[in-house]
Short mmCIF file of C-alpha atoms and ligand atoms in Angstrom, two decimals:
data_model
loop_
_atom_site.label_atom_id
_atom_site.label_comp_id
_atom_site.label_asym_id
_atom_site.label_seq_id
_atom_site.Cartn_x
_atom_site.Cartn_y
_atom_site.Cartn_z
CA MET I 1 16.34 179.24 161.03
CA ILE I 2 19.06 180.06 158.54
CA LYS I 3 20.48 177.08 156.79
CA ILE I 4 23.95 177.69 155.57
CA THR I 5 24.92 174.45 153.98
CA HIS I 6 27.77 175.68 151.88
CA HIS I 7 30.90 177.34 153.03
CA LYS I 8 31.35 178.99 149.66
CA ARG I 9 27.89 180.44 149.64
CA TYR I 10 28.45 182.09 152.95
CA GLU I 11 31.72 183.56 151.77
CA ASN I 12 30.04 184.84 148.61
CA ILE I 13 27.25 186.50 150.49
CA LYS I 14 29.71 188.20 152.76
CA LYS I 15 31.75 189.41 149.77
CA GLU I 16 28.67 190.66 148.03
CA ARG I 17 27.53 192.59 151.08
CA LYS I 18 30.89 194.23 151.29
CA GLU I 19 31.14 195.08 147.61
CA LYS I 20 27.71 196.55 147.31
CA ASN I 21 28.00 198.15 150.70
CA ILE I 22 24.38 197.53 151.43
CA ASN I 23 23.07 199.04 154.58
CA LEU I 24 19.64 197.80 155.32
CA GLU I 25 17.13 200.51 155.83
CA PHE I 26 14.16 199.84 157.99
CA ILE I 27 11.03 201.91 157.72
CA PRO I 28 8.66 202.94 160.54
CA GLU I 29 5.55 200.91 161.39
CA ARG I 30 2.82 200.96 158.72
CA LYS I 31 -0.75 199.74 158.78
CA ASP I 32 -0.49 197.96 155.42
CA SER I 33 2.40 195.70 156.40
CA ALA I 34 2.32 191.93 155.98
CA LEU I 35 3.49 189.49 158.63
CA VAL I 36 6.23 187.00 157.77
CA ILE I 37 5.31 183.43 158.68
CA GLU I 38 8.12 181.39 157.22
CA THR I 39 11.10 181.96 154.97
CA SER I 40 13.21 179.75 152.76
CA TYR I 41 16.00 180.29 150.28
CA HIS I 42 13.81 181.57 147.44
CA ASN I 43 10.55 182.70 148.95
CA ALA I 44 8.65 183.73 152.01
CA TYR I 45 5.13 183.10 153.21
CA VAL I 46 3.44 186.21 154.52
CA PHE I 47 0.07 186.89 156.08
CA LYS I 48 -2.02 189.88 155.08
CA ASP I 49 -5.77 190.63 155.15
CA ASN I 50 -6.50 187.10 156.35
CA LYS I 51 -4.70 185.47 153.46
CA ILE I 52 -1.34 183.79 153.06
CA TYR I 53 0.81 184.84 150.10
CA GLU I 54 3.96 183.32 148.70
CA VAL I 55 6.30 186.17 147.85
CA THR I 56 9.87 186.87 146.78
CA LEU I 57 12.39 189.49 147.69
CA SER I 58 12.80 192.71 145.72
CA LYS I 59 15.96 192.81 143.62
CA LYS I 60 17.12 195.82 145.58
CA TYR I 61 18.26 193.39 148.25
CA PRO I 62 21.15 191.19 147.08
CA TYR I 63 20.38 188.47 149.60
CA VAL I 64 18.66 185.16 149.86
CA ILE I 65 15.41 185.60 151.74
CA ASN I 66 16.16 183.53 154.80
CA GLN I 67 19.29 185.51 155.51
CA LEU I 68 17.44 188.77 155.62
CA ILE I 69 13.84 188.15 156.67
CA TYR I 70 12.59 186.06 159.57
CA PRO I 71 9.31 184.85 161.07
CA GLY I 72 7.80 187.73 163.01
CA ASP I 73 9.09 190.38 160.62
CA LYS I 74 6.68 192.91 159.18
CA VAL I 75 7.25 193.80 155.55
CA ILE I 76 5.79 195.93 152.76
CA LEU I 77 4.71 194.17 149.58
CA ASN I 78 4.60 195.51 146.06
CA ASN I 79 3.51 193.12 143.30
CA ASN I 80 4.27 190.09 145.43
CA GLU I 81 7.75 191.34 146.20
CA ILE I 82 9.04 192.41 149.58
CA THR I 83 10.27 195.97 149.10
CA ASP I 84 10.67 197.20 152.69
CA ILE I 85 11.11 195.90 156.21
CA ILE I 86 9.54 197.55 159.23
CA VAL I 87 11.92 198.45 162.03
CA ARG I 88 12.23 195.53 164.46
CA LYS I 89 11.29 195.63 168.12
CA ASN I 90 13.81 192.91 168.99
CA ILE I 91 15.71 190.02 167.46
CA LEU I 92 16.22 186.54 168.83
CA SER I 93 19.52 185.21 167.57
CA ARG I 94 22.31 183.01 168.77
CA ASP I 95 25.93 182.56 167.90
CA LYS I 96 26.99 179.29 166.48
CA PHE I 97 30.60 178.32 166.11
CA ASP I 98 30.60 175.69 163.47
CA GLY I 99 34.11 174.54 162.76
CA THR I 100 33.31 172.41 159.76
CA LYS I 101 30.83 174.43 157.79
CA LEU I 102 31.88 177.95 158.52
CA ASN I 103 35.61 177.68 158.88
CA SER I 104 35.50 178.48 162.59
CA LEU I 105 33.91 181.83 161.92
CA GLY I 106 31.43 182.61 164.61
CA THR I 107 28.16 183.24 162.94
CA ASN I 108 25.06 184.82 164.27
CA LYS I 109 21.88 182.98 163.43
CA ILE I 110 18.63 184.85 163.70
CA THR I 111 15.59 182.76 164.64
CA ALA I 112 12.77 185.29 164.77
CA THR I 113 11.96 188.94 165.40
CA ASN I 114 9.37 191.12 167.14
CA ILE I 115 8.80 188.78 170.06
CA ASP I 116 6.70 189.75 173.10
CA LEU I 117 7.39 186.63 175.12
CA ALA I 118 9.73 183.65 174.76
CA ILE I 119 8.88 180.34 176.35
CA ILE I 120 11.92 178.26 177.29
CA VAL I 121 10.47 174.78 176.94
CA VAL I 122 12.20 171.95 178.78
CA ALA I 123 10.96 168.43 179.42
CA VAL I 124 11.11 167.25 183.02
CA ASN I 125 12.09 163.88 181.54
CA ASP I 126 12.54 162.23 178.14
CA PRO I 127 14.87 163.93 177.21
CA PRO I 128 16.38 164.42 180.68
CA LEU I 129 16.15 167.85 182.30
CA HIS I 130 19.32 169.92 181.87
CA PRO I 131 19.13 173.02 184.08
CA LYS I 132 22.38 174.40 182.62
CA PHE I 133 20.57 174.80 179.33
CA ILE I 134 17.88 176.90 181.06
CA ASP I 135 20.58 179.13 182.56
CA ARG I 136 22.06 179.75 179.13
CA TYR I 137 18.74 180.63 177.59
CA ILE I 138 18.04 183.04 180.43
CA ILE I 139 21.31 184.84 179.65
CA LEU I 140 20.59 185.00 175.94
CA LEU I 141 17.02 186.25 176.37
CA GLU I 142 17.81 188.82 179.04
CA ASN I 143 20.64 190.09 176.88
CA SER I 144 18.23 190.38 173.92
CA HIS I 145 15.65 192.21 176.09
CA ILE I 146 13.05 189.54 175.43
CA PRO I 147 10.74 188.70 178.37
CA PHE I 148 10.49 184.96 179.01
CA ILE I 149 8.88 182.24 181.07
CA ILE I 150 10.16 178.72 181.74
CA CYS I 151 7.81 175.91 180.78
CA PHE I 152 8.46 172.55 182.44
CA ASN I 153 6.63 170.30 180.00
CA LYS I 154 5.97 166.53 180.27
CA TYR I 155 5.08 167.19 183.88
CA ASP I 156 3.29 163.81 183.84
CA LEU I 157 6.80 162.29 184.00
CA VAL I 158 8.06 164.29 186.98
CA THR I 159 9.96 162.68 189.88
CA LYS I 160 11.32 164.17 193.13
CA LYS I 161 14.64 164.95 191.49
CA GLU I 162 13.09 167.25 188.90
CA GLU I 163 10.67 168.77 191.42
CA LYS I 164 13.72 170.05 193.25
CA ILE I 165 15.07 171.72 190.13
CA ILE I 166 11.69 173.28 189.32
CA ASN I 167 11.43 174.63 192.88
CA LEU I 168 14.84 176.22 192.56
CA TYR I 169 13.85 178.27 189.51
CA GLU I 170 10.57 179.19 191.12
CA LYS I 171 12.37 180.32 194.26
CA LEU I 172 14.79 182.39 192.20
CA GLY I 173 11.73 184.33 191.09
CA TYR I 174 11.40 183.22 187.47
CA ASP I 175 7.96 182.92 185.96
CA ILE I 176 7.54 179.16 185.59
CA ILE I 177 4.74 176.94 184.39
CA LYS I 178 4.28 173.17 184.62
CA THR I 179 2.50 171.60 181.66
CA SER I 180 1.63 168.27 180.16
CA THR I 181 0.10 167.71 176.75
CA LYS I 182 -0.82 164.21 177.95
CA THR I 183 -2.83 165.17 181.07
CA ASN I 184 -3.55 168.79 179.99
CA GLU I 185 -2.14 170.08 183.25
CA GLY I 186 -1.20 173.76 183.09
CA LEU I 187 -2.36 174.23 179.51
CA THR I 188 -5.17 176.69 180.28
CA THR I 189 -2.72 178.81 182.27
CA LEU I 190 -0.23 178.62 179.41
CA LYS I 191 -2.90 179.86 177.00
CA GLU I 192 -3.69 182.80 179.27
CA LYS I 193 -0.04 183.80 179.47
CA LEU I 194 0.34 183.66 175.68
CA LEU I 195 -2.87 185.42 174.71
CA ASN I 196 -2.63 188.63 172.65
CA LYS I 197 1.11 188.35 172.20
CA THR I 198 3.66 187.16 169.68
CA CYS I 199 5.36 184.28 171.47
CA ILE I 200 8.09 181.82 170.62
CA PHE I 201 8.81 178.30 171.86
CA VAL I 202 12.54 177.62 172.21
CA GLY I 203 14.47 174.64 173.59
CA ASN I 204 16.04 171.26 172.90
CA SER I 205 14.62 168.79 170.42
CA GLY I 206 11.89 166.46 171.67
CA VAL I 207 10.72 168.55 174.63
CA GLY I 208 7.25 169.13 173.18
CA LYS I 209 7.35 172.55 171.49
CA SER I 210 5.33 171.39 168.51
CA SER I 211 2.94 169.40 170.72
CA LEU I 212 2.24 172.60 172.67
CA THR I 213 1.80 174.48 169.39
CA ASN I 214 -0.77 171.90 168.29
CA TYR I 215 -2.60 172.38 171.56
CA LEU I 216 -2.84 176.14 170.96
CA LEU I 217 -3.98 175.55 167.38
CA GLU I 218 -6.52 172.97 168.54
CA ASP I 219 -5.29 170.91 165.63
CA ASN I 220 -2.61 168.35 164.80
CA LEU I 221 -1.22 170.59 162.12
CA VAL I 222 2.39 170.46 163.26
CA LYS I 223 4.40 167.28 162.95
CA THR I 224 5.68 165.79 166.22
CA ASN I 225 7.80 162.75 166.84
CA ASN I 226 8.89 160.35 169.55
CA ILE I 227 12.33 160.82 170.98
CA GLY I 228 15.01 158.27 170.07
CA HIS I 229 14.96 155.20 172.32
CA LYS I 230 18.70 154.73 172.38
CA THR I 231 19.92 158.29 172.23
CA LYS I 232 17.24 159.66 174.59
CA ARG I 233 17.30 162.72 172.41
CA GLY I 234 14.74 164.35 170.20
CA CYS I 235 15.01 163.66 166.48
CA HIS I 236 14.83 167.26 165.22
CA THR I 237 11.36 166.89 163.80
CA THR I 238 10.77 170.60 163.25
CA THR I 239 13.26 171.91 160.71
CA SER I 240 12.35 175.56 160.28
CA SER I 241 10.85 178.27 162.44
CA LYS I 242 7.25 179.01 161.65
CA TYR I 243 4.70 181.52 162.87
CA TYR I 244 1.15 180.32 163.61
CA LEU I 245 -1.77 182.57 164.42
CA TRP I 246 -3.89 180.73 166.98
CA GLN I 247 -6.24 183.61 167.80
CA ASP I 248 -6.85 187.01 166.22
CA ASN I 249 -4.07 188.73 168.12
CA SER I 250 -2.02 185.80 169.30
CA GLY I 251 0.88 184.30 167.41
CA ILE I 252 3.19 181.45 168.28
CA ILE I 253 6.50 180.70 166.58
CA ASP I 254 7.48 177.04 166.75
CA THR I 255 11.23 176.56 166.29
CA PRO I 256 13.53 173.60 165.61
CA GLY I 257 15.12 172.17 168.74
CA ILE I 258 18.75 173.05 169.28
CA ARG I 259 21.50 170.89 170.81
CA SER I 260 23.38 173.46 172.81
CA LEU I 261 23.68 177.18 173.30
CA ASP I 262 26.97 178.88 172.75
CA LEU I 263 27.72 182.00 174.80
CA LYS I 264 31.32 182.39 173.72
CA ASN I 265 30.68 185.83 172.28
CA PHE I 266 29.70 187.19 175.67
CA ASN I 267 32.15 189.06 177.82
CA VAL I 268 33.41 186.97 180.80
CA SER I 269 32.79 189.81 183.22
CA GLU I 270 29.11 190.25 182.36
CA ILE I 271 27.95 186.66 182.96
CA LYS I 272 27.79 187.04 186.75
CA ASN I 273 25.09 189.68 186.40
CA TYR I 274 22.74 187.15 184.80
CA PHE I 275 22.86 184.83 187.82
CA LYS I 276 20.23 186.50 189.99
CA GLU I 277 21.29 185.00 193.31
CA PHE I 278 24.92 186.14 192.79
CA ILE I 279 23.93 189.80 192.62
CA PRO I 280 23.95 190.61 196.38
CA TYR I 281 27.50 189.14 196.60
CA ASN I 282 29.02 190.19 193.26
CA ASN I 283 30.63 193.30 194.72
CA LEU I 284 31.63 191.91 198.09
CA CYS I 285 34.72 190.02 196.93
CA LYS I 286 38.20 191.18 197.87
CA TYR I 287 39.11 192.08 194.28
CA ASP I 288 36.83 194.44 192.35
CA ASN I 289 37.18 192.45 189.16
CA CYS I 290 36.64 189.06 190.83
CA LEU I 291 35.19 186.57 188.33
CA HIS I 292 34.34 184.08 191.08
CA TYR I 293 36.34 181.66 188.97
CA ASP I 294 39.95 180.81 189.87
CA GLU I 295 40.24 183.30 192.71
CA PRO I 296 40.82 181.70 196.13
CA GLU I 297 37.67 181.03 198.10
CA ASN I 298 38.70 183.19 201.05
CA THR I 299 38.69 186.25 198.77
CA CYS I 300 35.45 185.48 196.91
CA ALA I 301 32.07 186.29 198.45
CA VAL I 302 30.21 184.29 195.80
CA LYS I 303 32.21 181.10 196.37
CA GLN I 304 31.57 181.44 200.08
CA GLU I 305 27.82 181.33 199.38
CA ILE I 306 27.93 177.96 197.59
CA ASN I 307 25.61 175.54 199.39
CA LYS I 308 24.15 178.50 201.28
CA ASN I 309 22.39 181.08 199.10
CA ILE I 310 23.86 179.72 195.87
CA THR I 311 23.42 176.08 194.85
CA GLN I 312 26.35 173.97 193.71
CA GLU I 313 24.55 173.31 190.42
CA ARG I 314 24.03 176.95 189.54
CA TYR I 315 27.61 177.77 190.43
CA GLU I 316 28.84 174.90 188.22
CA SER I 317 26.66 176.17 185.42
CA TYR I 318 28.28 179.60 185.78
CA TYR I 319 31.78 178.08 186.00
CA LYS I 320 31.26 176.11 182.80
CA ILE I 321 30.18 179.16 180.84
CA ILE I 322 33.20 181.15 182.04
CA SER I 323 35.52 178.25 181.14
CA GLU I 324 34.09 178.14 177.62
CA ILE I 325 34.45 181.86 177.06
CA LYS I 326 38.03 181.79 178.36
CA ARG I 327 38.92 178.91 176.02
CA LYS I 328 37.64 180.77 172.97
N1 GTP D 401 4.80 162.23 178.30
C1 GTP D 401 4.67 163.33 177.58
N2 GTP D 401 5.09 163.35 176.28
C2 GTP D 401 4.96 164.49 175.57
C3 GTP D 401 4.42 165.67 176.14
N3 GTP D 401 4.46 166.64 175.20
C4 GTP D 401 4.99 166.08 174.09
N4 GTP D 401 5.29 164.78 174.31
C5 GTP D 401 5.89 163.84 173.35
O1 GTP D 401 7.25 164.19 173.14
C6 GTP D 401 7.65 163.88 171.81
C7 GTP D 401 8.33 165.06 171.18
O2 GTP D 401 7.39 166.11 171.02
P1 GTP D 401 7.52 167.25 169.91
O3 GTP D 401 6.36 168.16 170.11
O4 GTP D 401 7.74 166.69 168.57
O5 GTP D 401 8.89 167.95 170.40
P2 GTP D 401 9.61 169.25 169.78
O6 GTP D 401 10.11 170.03 170.94
O7 GTP D 401 8.72 169.95 168.83
O8 GTP D 401 10.86 168.60 169.02
P3 GTP D 401 11.70 169.17 167.74
O9 GTP D 401 10.72 169.58 166.68
O10 GTP D 401 12.55 168.01 167.32
O11 GTP D 401 12.51 170.31 168.26
C8 GTP D 401 6.37 163.42 171.09
O12 GTP D 401 6.36 162.01 171.05
C9 GTP D 401 5.25 163.92 171.98
O13 GTP D 401 4.09 163.12 171.91
C10 GTP D 401 3.97 165.63 177.50
O14 GTP D 401 3.49 166.61 178.08
N5 GTP D 401 4.14 164.45 178.17
MG1 MG D 402 8.94 170.42 166.83
ZN1 ZN D 403 34.26 186.51 193.71
#
């Protein structure tokens, strides 16, 4: 994850990019590429021929490493310097509007690249299950063309209330899995789904991403931590995204938990297409451009389906996203 701690630094990087007019060139796939595991300000850890190397970035790139190269990237090395980047299959990034640090400039933060499967990890409890967060991740991942599954972890803590939520997502047709690192439920199935792929765990803090990573690694390599007693939130134990190879062909990227997911850069009119159960009704409203938002109910086919084929919760989730985009 990019850490931009200084407003000035960000401004300088932007200026530099502009002045030097650097257009990144990506090269086609090559057999001798190295895999990027983790990046920081000054160096990157890469994996090649079964060894891990600490490398720097060639001077031809006027950047700091973690603003150019990400876990999952494939790069070409020359004398311990990264000289080329292989064209990316996809990029997982999110927009973050950070009023204090970035002067209200929306900034796009890249988490990782070249992902075959993302796992949206939520805890059924501790921290409490927030389905709206799942909905947002679905939008982001579908928009990035990254296949995903939803992992309901801490299933040992499930109650009827959460069962209902899980059933909803299952009924909508999403690929879901119920796991517990305490009882081992679902973990063999999880392993099967992740085998021979580059996968990434994403979600809030404290939901068990690193615990699941440790399970795959059959080791307690990754630090995990209890969630705060008072806040009922995770304590952001993982601070940077990191790639782990848990079998010859199987990689997992563990990421830091995030608080919320901003979709303000999306277009209001596209959001309705990401709510699967809206699709049969999206074009049945009286007005072609109906947003299913402040239009009267008697003109809106989607609103008429609330508590029938569309749940109140999913509609509210949609409504909240539209409100946020409109307020931008
Ligand atoms: N009851 C229960 N607790 C779990 C389970 N999985 C993880 N935990 C606990 O949840 C806490 C948080 O787990 P982590 O793996 O650190 O969570 P994380 O998602 O990596 O959190 P960040 O790194 O902060 O984003 C730890 O105390 C784990 O022991 C589970 O299946 N059931
Ligand atoms: Mg973690
Ligand atoms: Zn409508």
